[in-house]
Amino acid sequence: MNGSTAEPLTDSPYQTLEVPKHASQEEIKRAYRKAAMKWHPDRHQGEGEEEATEHFKQVSLSYAILSDPQKRAAFDKGGISGVDLEDAMANISVDDLGTFGGILGGLVGAMGVDMQTAVSVRVLDEAMDPGCLSNANKIEWDTELDGRVAKGAAQFYRLSVTEEQSENGVAIRAWSTNSSDRLKLILFTGDGEPRWQVDAVSNHEYASANKKAHMVAEMVCAPFEMVLTPSAPNPLTMEDPSVALFHRLDKTTRCPVQQIGAGDHLVAVYGDNFLQNTVFKLHAITLLAGSEQMELLKATDQQIRQSQGTITDFEQVYMDARRAFEAAQQRYHEEEEGLEAVLQEQAVCRAALFGIEPKPEGGKRGNKSKAGCAQQ
């Protein structure tokens, strides 16, 4: 944990998270979400910030213990003295909390994990408000909605999904209408629990079909398991851009939501600009199971999975060939330089037969060659 000392627990981790000793992992996760939201320092600016930070550390450490089966068993057997607190905090991960973990990651980062906060706590508070879903604008299927959202704020919408629509699949897309606008698309449960967050990325193909599309965020909840591929890395940030292919799928993950589920869902477009408002469009459609487009989508998904294996296998072949080529290229230059040197020596020797002195810039070498030729 970057050499820092873990804070001792003031209470039992069960008491801190307010869960019974027989609580399941899912119950522990929910309790951690609730407690983390309650004590997030961003919600306690001013006099209460220091106290909130200490509480949040206690909550994080409690979760680090109870979310790890071995550490939890060690605590149950020997109390806090049986747990290595430094190790617990050093290995705390918010990845298994999904979108919520990414949102709270920035604060945990201050205690040793380098992750960037994605969405402001104020937006999460709004999403968890019981009236947020009922007051949100309704998304009409297959209809483009226009919107504008302030920086660091969210525009909420209500998406009503039937059982049939959930089984067939649902897709949601949000895109900016200004070239400099950035946004995030977030899917919540009906009670405000974050399920999926997508950052908008450049989409040149979509922009060519719609001149006003610049940054696009989309979610596809299909009736089959899909993978999510990250955006192509910036070559300027890569140590060796010539092998970018072998790292293109490194961060590929499974789609966090396969079936969206029947009922009302909260959807948010988050303004990710630094200074200005974000102007956007939002579009939701239902998918048609068995359609040509769905079959093609499934086929491309399978091809990506296969590519992960074939590219990994090819990497060793490529690197061996590259090393062999670099060695051959070095040999080529050495042979070329050697031949040129011999040819030059030969020319000097022939000139010496007629008493012709070498050029001044090669005087030393020419004199040596002349002497050599004379001796012969």
mmCIF file of N, CA and C in Angstrom, residues 127-179:
data_model
loop_
_atom_site.group_PDB
_atom_site.id
_atom_site.type_symbol
_atom_site.label_atom_id
_atom_site.label_comp_id
_atom_site.label_asym_id
_atom_site.label_seq_id
_atom_site.Cartn_x
_atom_site.Cartn_y
_atom_site.Cartn_z
ATOM 1 N N ALA A 127 -29.447 9.478 -8.338
ATOM 2 C CA ALA A 127 -29.940 8.212 -8.885
ATOM 3 C C ALA A 127 -30.623 7.367 -7.818
ATOM 4 N N MET A 128 -30.122 7.434 -6.587
ATOM 5 C CA MET A 128 -30.684 6.628 -5.503
ATOM 6 C C MET A 128 -31.902 7.270 -4.846
ATOM 7 N N ASP A 129 -32.192 8.489 -5.234
ATOM 8 C CA ASP A 129 -33.398 9.144 -4.719
ATOM 9 C C ASP A 129 -34.625 8.401 -5.245
ATOM 10 N N PRO A 130 -35.554 8.005 -4.373
ATOM 11 C CA PRO A 130 -36.737 7.249 -4.814
ATOM 12 C C PRO A 130 -37.542 7.944 -5.902
ATOM 13 N N GLY A 131 -37.490 9.258 -5.950
ATOM 14 C CA GLY A 131 -38.274 9.979 -6.944
ATOM 15 C C GLY A 131 -37.572 10.170 -8.268
ATOM 16 N N CYS A 132 -36.308 9.764 -8.354
ATOM 17 C CA CYS A 132 -35.550 10.003 -9.584
ATOM 18 C C CYS A 132 -36.147 9.243 -10.761
ATOM 19 N N LEU A 133 -36.450 7.970 -10.563
ATOM 20 C CA LEU A 133 -36.983 7.155 -11.653
ATOM 21 C C LEU A 133 -38.343 7.642 -12.108
ATOM 22 N N SER A 134 -39.221 7.930 -11.171
ATOM 23 C CA SER A 134 -40.577 8.346 -11.536
ATOM 24 C C SER A 134 -40.601 9.713 -12.201
ATOM 25 N N ASN A 135 -39.650 10.576 -11.855
ATOM 26 C CA ASN A 135 -39.618 11.921 -12.429
ATOM 27 C C ASN A 135 -38.783 12.018 -13.707
ATOM 28 N N ALA A 136 -38.083 10.949 -14.045
ATOM 29 C CA ALA A 136 -37.207 10.990 -15.210
ATOM 30 C C ALA A 136 -38.026 10.990 -16.506
ATOM 31 N N ASN A 137 -37.494 11.622 -17.528
ATOM 32 C CA ASN A 137 -38.142 11.613 -18.838
ATOM 33 C C ASN A 137 -38.174 10.201 -19.401
ATOM 34 N N LYS A 138 -39.279 9.829 -20.008
ATOM 35 C CA LYS A 138 -39.424 8.487 -20.548
ATOM 36 C C LYS A 138 -38.763 8.378 -21.912
ATOM 37 N N ILE A 139 -38.062 7.275 -22.134
ATOM 38 C CA ILE A 139 -37.459 7.000 -23.431
ATOM 39 C C ILE A 139 -38.472 6.259 -24.290
ATOM 40 N N GLU A 140 -38.804 6.838 -25.415
ATOM 41 C CA GLU A 140 -39.677 6.167 -26.377
ATOM 42 C C GLU A 140 -38.806 5.323 -27.296
ATOM 43 N N TRP A 141 -39.212 4.087 -27.500
ATOM 44 C CA TRP A 141 -38.418 3.180 -28.307
ATOM 45 C C TRP A 141 -38.271 3.688 -29.741
ATOM 46 N N ASP A 142 -37.088 3.478 -30.276
ATOM 47 C CA ASP A 142 -36.762 3.818 -31.665
ATOM 48 C C ASP A 142 -37.051 5.288 -31.981
ATOM 49 N N THR A 143 -36.795 6.145 -31.006
ATOM 50 C CA THR A 143 -36.996 7.584 -31.193
ATOM 51 C C THR A 143 -35.774 8.324 -30.658
ATOM 52 N N GLU A 144 -35.179 9.177 -31.479
ATOM 53 C CA GLU A 144 -34.022 9.950 -31.050
ATOM 54 C C GLU A 144 -34.465 11.103 -30.146
ATOM 55 N N LEU A 145 -33.825 11.186 -28.990
ATOM 56 C CA LEU A 145 -34.109 12.259 -28.040
ATOM 57 C C LEU A 145 -32.949 13.246 -28.029
ATOM 58 N N ASP A 146 -33.263 14.526 -27.971
ATOM 59 C CA ASP A 146 -32.244 15.561 -27.870
ATOM 60 C C ASP A 146 -32.076 15.961 -26.411
ATOM 61 N N GLY A 147 -30.837 16.203 -26.017
ATOM 62 C CA GLY A 147 -30.595 16.584 -24.632
ATOM 63 C C GLY A 147 -29.370 17.452 -24.467
ATOM 64 N N ARG A 148 -29.282 18.057 -23.304
ATOM 65 C CA ARG A 148 -28.137 18.883 -22.916
ATOM 66 C C ARG A 148 -27.915 18.671 -21.429
ATOM 67 N N VAL A 149 -26.655 18.510 -21.047
ATOM 68 C CA VAL A 149 -26.354 18.250 -19.653
ATOM 69 C C VAL A 149 -25.130 19.065 -19.248
ATOM 70 N N ALA A 150 -25.175 19.591 -18.019
ATOM 71 C CA ALA A 150 -24.077 20.409 -17.523
ATOM 72 C C ALA A 150 -22.867 19.535 -17.197
ATOM 73 N N LYS A 151 -21.714 20.137 -17.140
ATOM 74 C CA LYS A 151 -20.490 19.408 -16.800
ATOM 75 C C LYS A 151 -20.624 18.795 -15.406
ATOM 76 N N GLY A 152 -20.227 17.548 -15.278
ATOM 77 C CA GLY A 152 -20.281 16.878 -13.992
ATOM 78 C C GLY A 152 -21.676 16.576 -13.485
ATOM 79 N N ALA A 153 -22.680 16.711 -14.358
ATOM 80 C CA ALA A 153 -24.068 16.430 -13.972
ATOM 81 C C ALA A 153 -24.614 15.321 -14.871
ATOM 82 N N ALA A 154 -25.838 14.899 -14.585
ATOM 83 C CA ALA A 154 -26.449 13.820 -15.363
ATOM 84 C C ALA A 154 -27.876 14.173 -15.738
ATOM 85 N N GLN A 155 -28.265 13.755 -16.924
ATOM 86 C CA GLN A 155 -29.654 13.846 -17.376
ATOM 87 C C GLN A 155 -30.233 12.443 -17.288
ATOM 88 N N PHE A 156 -31.301 12.284 -16.495
ATOM 89 C CA PHE A 156 -31.853 10.956 -16.246
ATOM 90 C C PHE A 156 -33.062 10.673 -17.141
ATOM 91 N N TYR A 157 -33.197 9.384 -17.496
ATOM 92 C CA TYR A 157 -34.311 8.929 -18.325
ATOM 93 C C TYR A 157 -34.830 7.606 -17.772
ATOM 94 N N ARG A 158 -36.091 7.327 -18.065
ATOM 95 C CA ARG A 158 -36.719 6.073 -17.642
ATOM 96 C C ARG A 158 -36.948 5.200 -18.868
ATOM 97 N N LEU A 159 -36.449 3.975 -18.814
ATOM 98 C CA LEU A 159 -36.617 3.024 -19.915
ATOM 99 C C LEU A 159 -37.458 1.859 -19.420
ATOM 100 N N SER A 160 -38.644 1.696 -20.004
ATOM 101 C CA SER A 160 -39.553 0.617 -19.614
ATOM 102 C C SER A 160 -39.367 -0.564 -20.565
ATOM 103 N N VAL A 161 -39.044 -1.723 -19.995
ATOM 104 C CA VAL A 161 -38.716 -2.908 -20.788
ATOM 105 C C VAL A 161 -39.684 -4.033 -20.442
ATOM 106 N N THR A 162 -40.266 -4.666 -21.471
ATOM 107 C CA THR A 162 -41.136 -5.816 -21.262
ATOM 108 C C THR A 162 -40.291 -7.081 -21.190
ATOM 109 N N GLU A 163 -40.920 -8.157 -20.755
ATOM 110 C CA GLU A 163 -40.224 -9.442 -20.675
ATOM 111 C C GLU A 163 -39.750 -9.877 -22.062
ATOM 112 N N GLU A 164 -40.582 -9.687 -23.065
ATOM 113 C CA GLU A 164 -40.226 -10.079 -24.429
ATOM 114 C C GLU A 164 -39.041 -9.257 -24.950
ATOM 115 N N GLN A 165 -39.069 -7.950 -24.676
ATOM 116 C CA GLN A 165 -37.970 -7.093 -25.110
ATOM 117 C C GLN A 165 -36.663 -7.494 -24.431
ATOM 118 N N SER A 166 -36.734 -7.826 -23.164
ATOM 119 C CA SER A 166 -35.544 -8.239 -22.433
ATOM 120 C C SER A 166 -34.961 -9.522 -23.014
ATOM 121 N N GLU A 167 -35.827 -10.469 -23.359
ATOM 122 C CA GLU A 167 -35.366 -11.738 -23.909
ATOM 123 C C GLU A 167 -34.772 -11.560 -25.304
ATOM 124 N N ASN A 168 -35.354 -10.686 -26.115
ATOM 125 C CA ASN A 168 -34.850 -10.469 -27.469
ATOM 126 C C ASN A 168 -33.577 -9.633 -27.479
ATOM 127 N N GLY A 169 -33.480 -8.702 -26.543
ATOM 128 C CA GLY A 169 -32.299 -7.850 -26.475
ATOM 129 C C GLY A 169 -32.652 -6.386 -26.632
ATOM 130 N N VAL A 170 -31.809 -5.535 -26.048
ATOM 131 C CA VAL A 170 -32.019 -4.092 -26.059
ATOM 132 C C VAL A 170 -30.683 -3.409 -26.337
ATOM 133 N N ALA A 171 -30.714 -2.324 -27.079
ATOM 134 C CA ALA A 171 -29.500 -1.538 -27.338
ATOM 135 C C ALA A 171 -29.793 -0.067 -27.075
ATOM 136 N N ILE A 172 -28.847 0.607 -26.436
ATOM 137 C CA ILE A 172 -28.970 2.034 -26.106
ATOM 138 C C ILE A 172 -27.718 2.744 -26.605
ATOM 139 N N ARG A 173 -27.930 3.882 -27.237
ATOM 140 C CA ARG A 173 -26.787 4.640 -27.765
ATOM 141 C C ARG A 173 -26.968 6.119 -27.469
ATOM 142 N N ALA A 174 -25.881 6.738 -27.017
ATOM 143 C CA ALA A 174 -25.866 8.183 -26.800
ATOM 144 C C ALA A 174 -24.667 8.741 -27.558
ATOM 145 N N TRP A 175 -24.846 9.879 -28.211
ATOM 146 C CA TRP A 175 -23.734 10.455 -28.947
ATOM 147 C C TRP A 175 -23.781 11.979 -28.894
ATOM 148 N N SER A 176 -22.608 12.569 -28.967
ATOM 149 C CA SER A 176 -22.502 14.015 -28.906
ATOM 150 C C SER A 176 -22.819 14.614 -30.266
ATOM 151 N N THR A 177 -23.250 15.856 -30.260
ATOM 152 C CA THR A 177 -23.526 16.556 -31.514
ATOM 153 C C THR A 177 -22.556 17.716 -31.717
ATOM 154 N N ASN A 178 -21.592 17.863 -30.803
ATOM 155 C CA ASN A 178 -20.509 18.832 -30.952
ATOM 156 C C ASN A 178 -19.192 18.085 -30.887
ATOM 157 N N SER A 179 -18.239 18.498 -31.699
ATOM 158 C CA SER A 179 -16.988 17.754 -31.811
ATOM 159 C C SER A 179 -16.196 17.695 -30.512
#
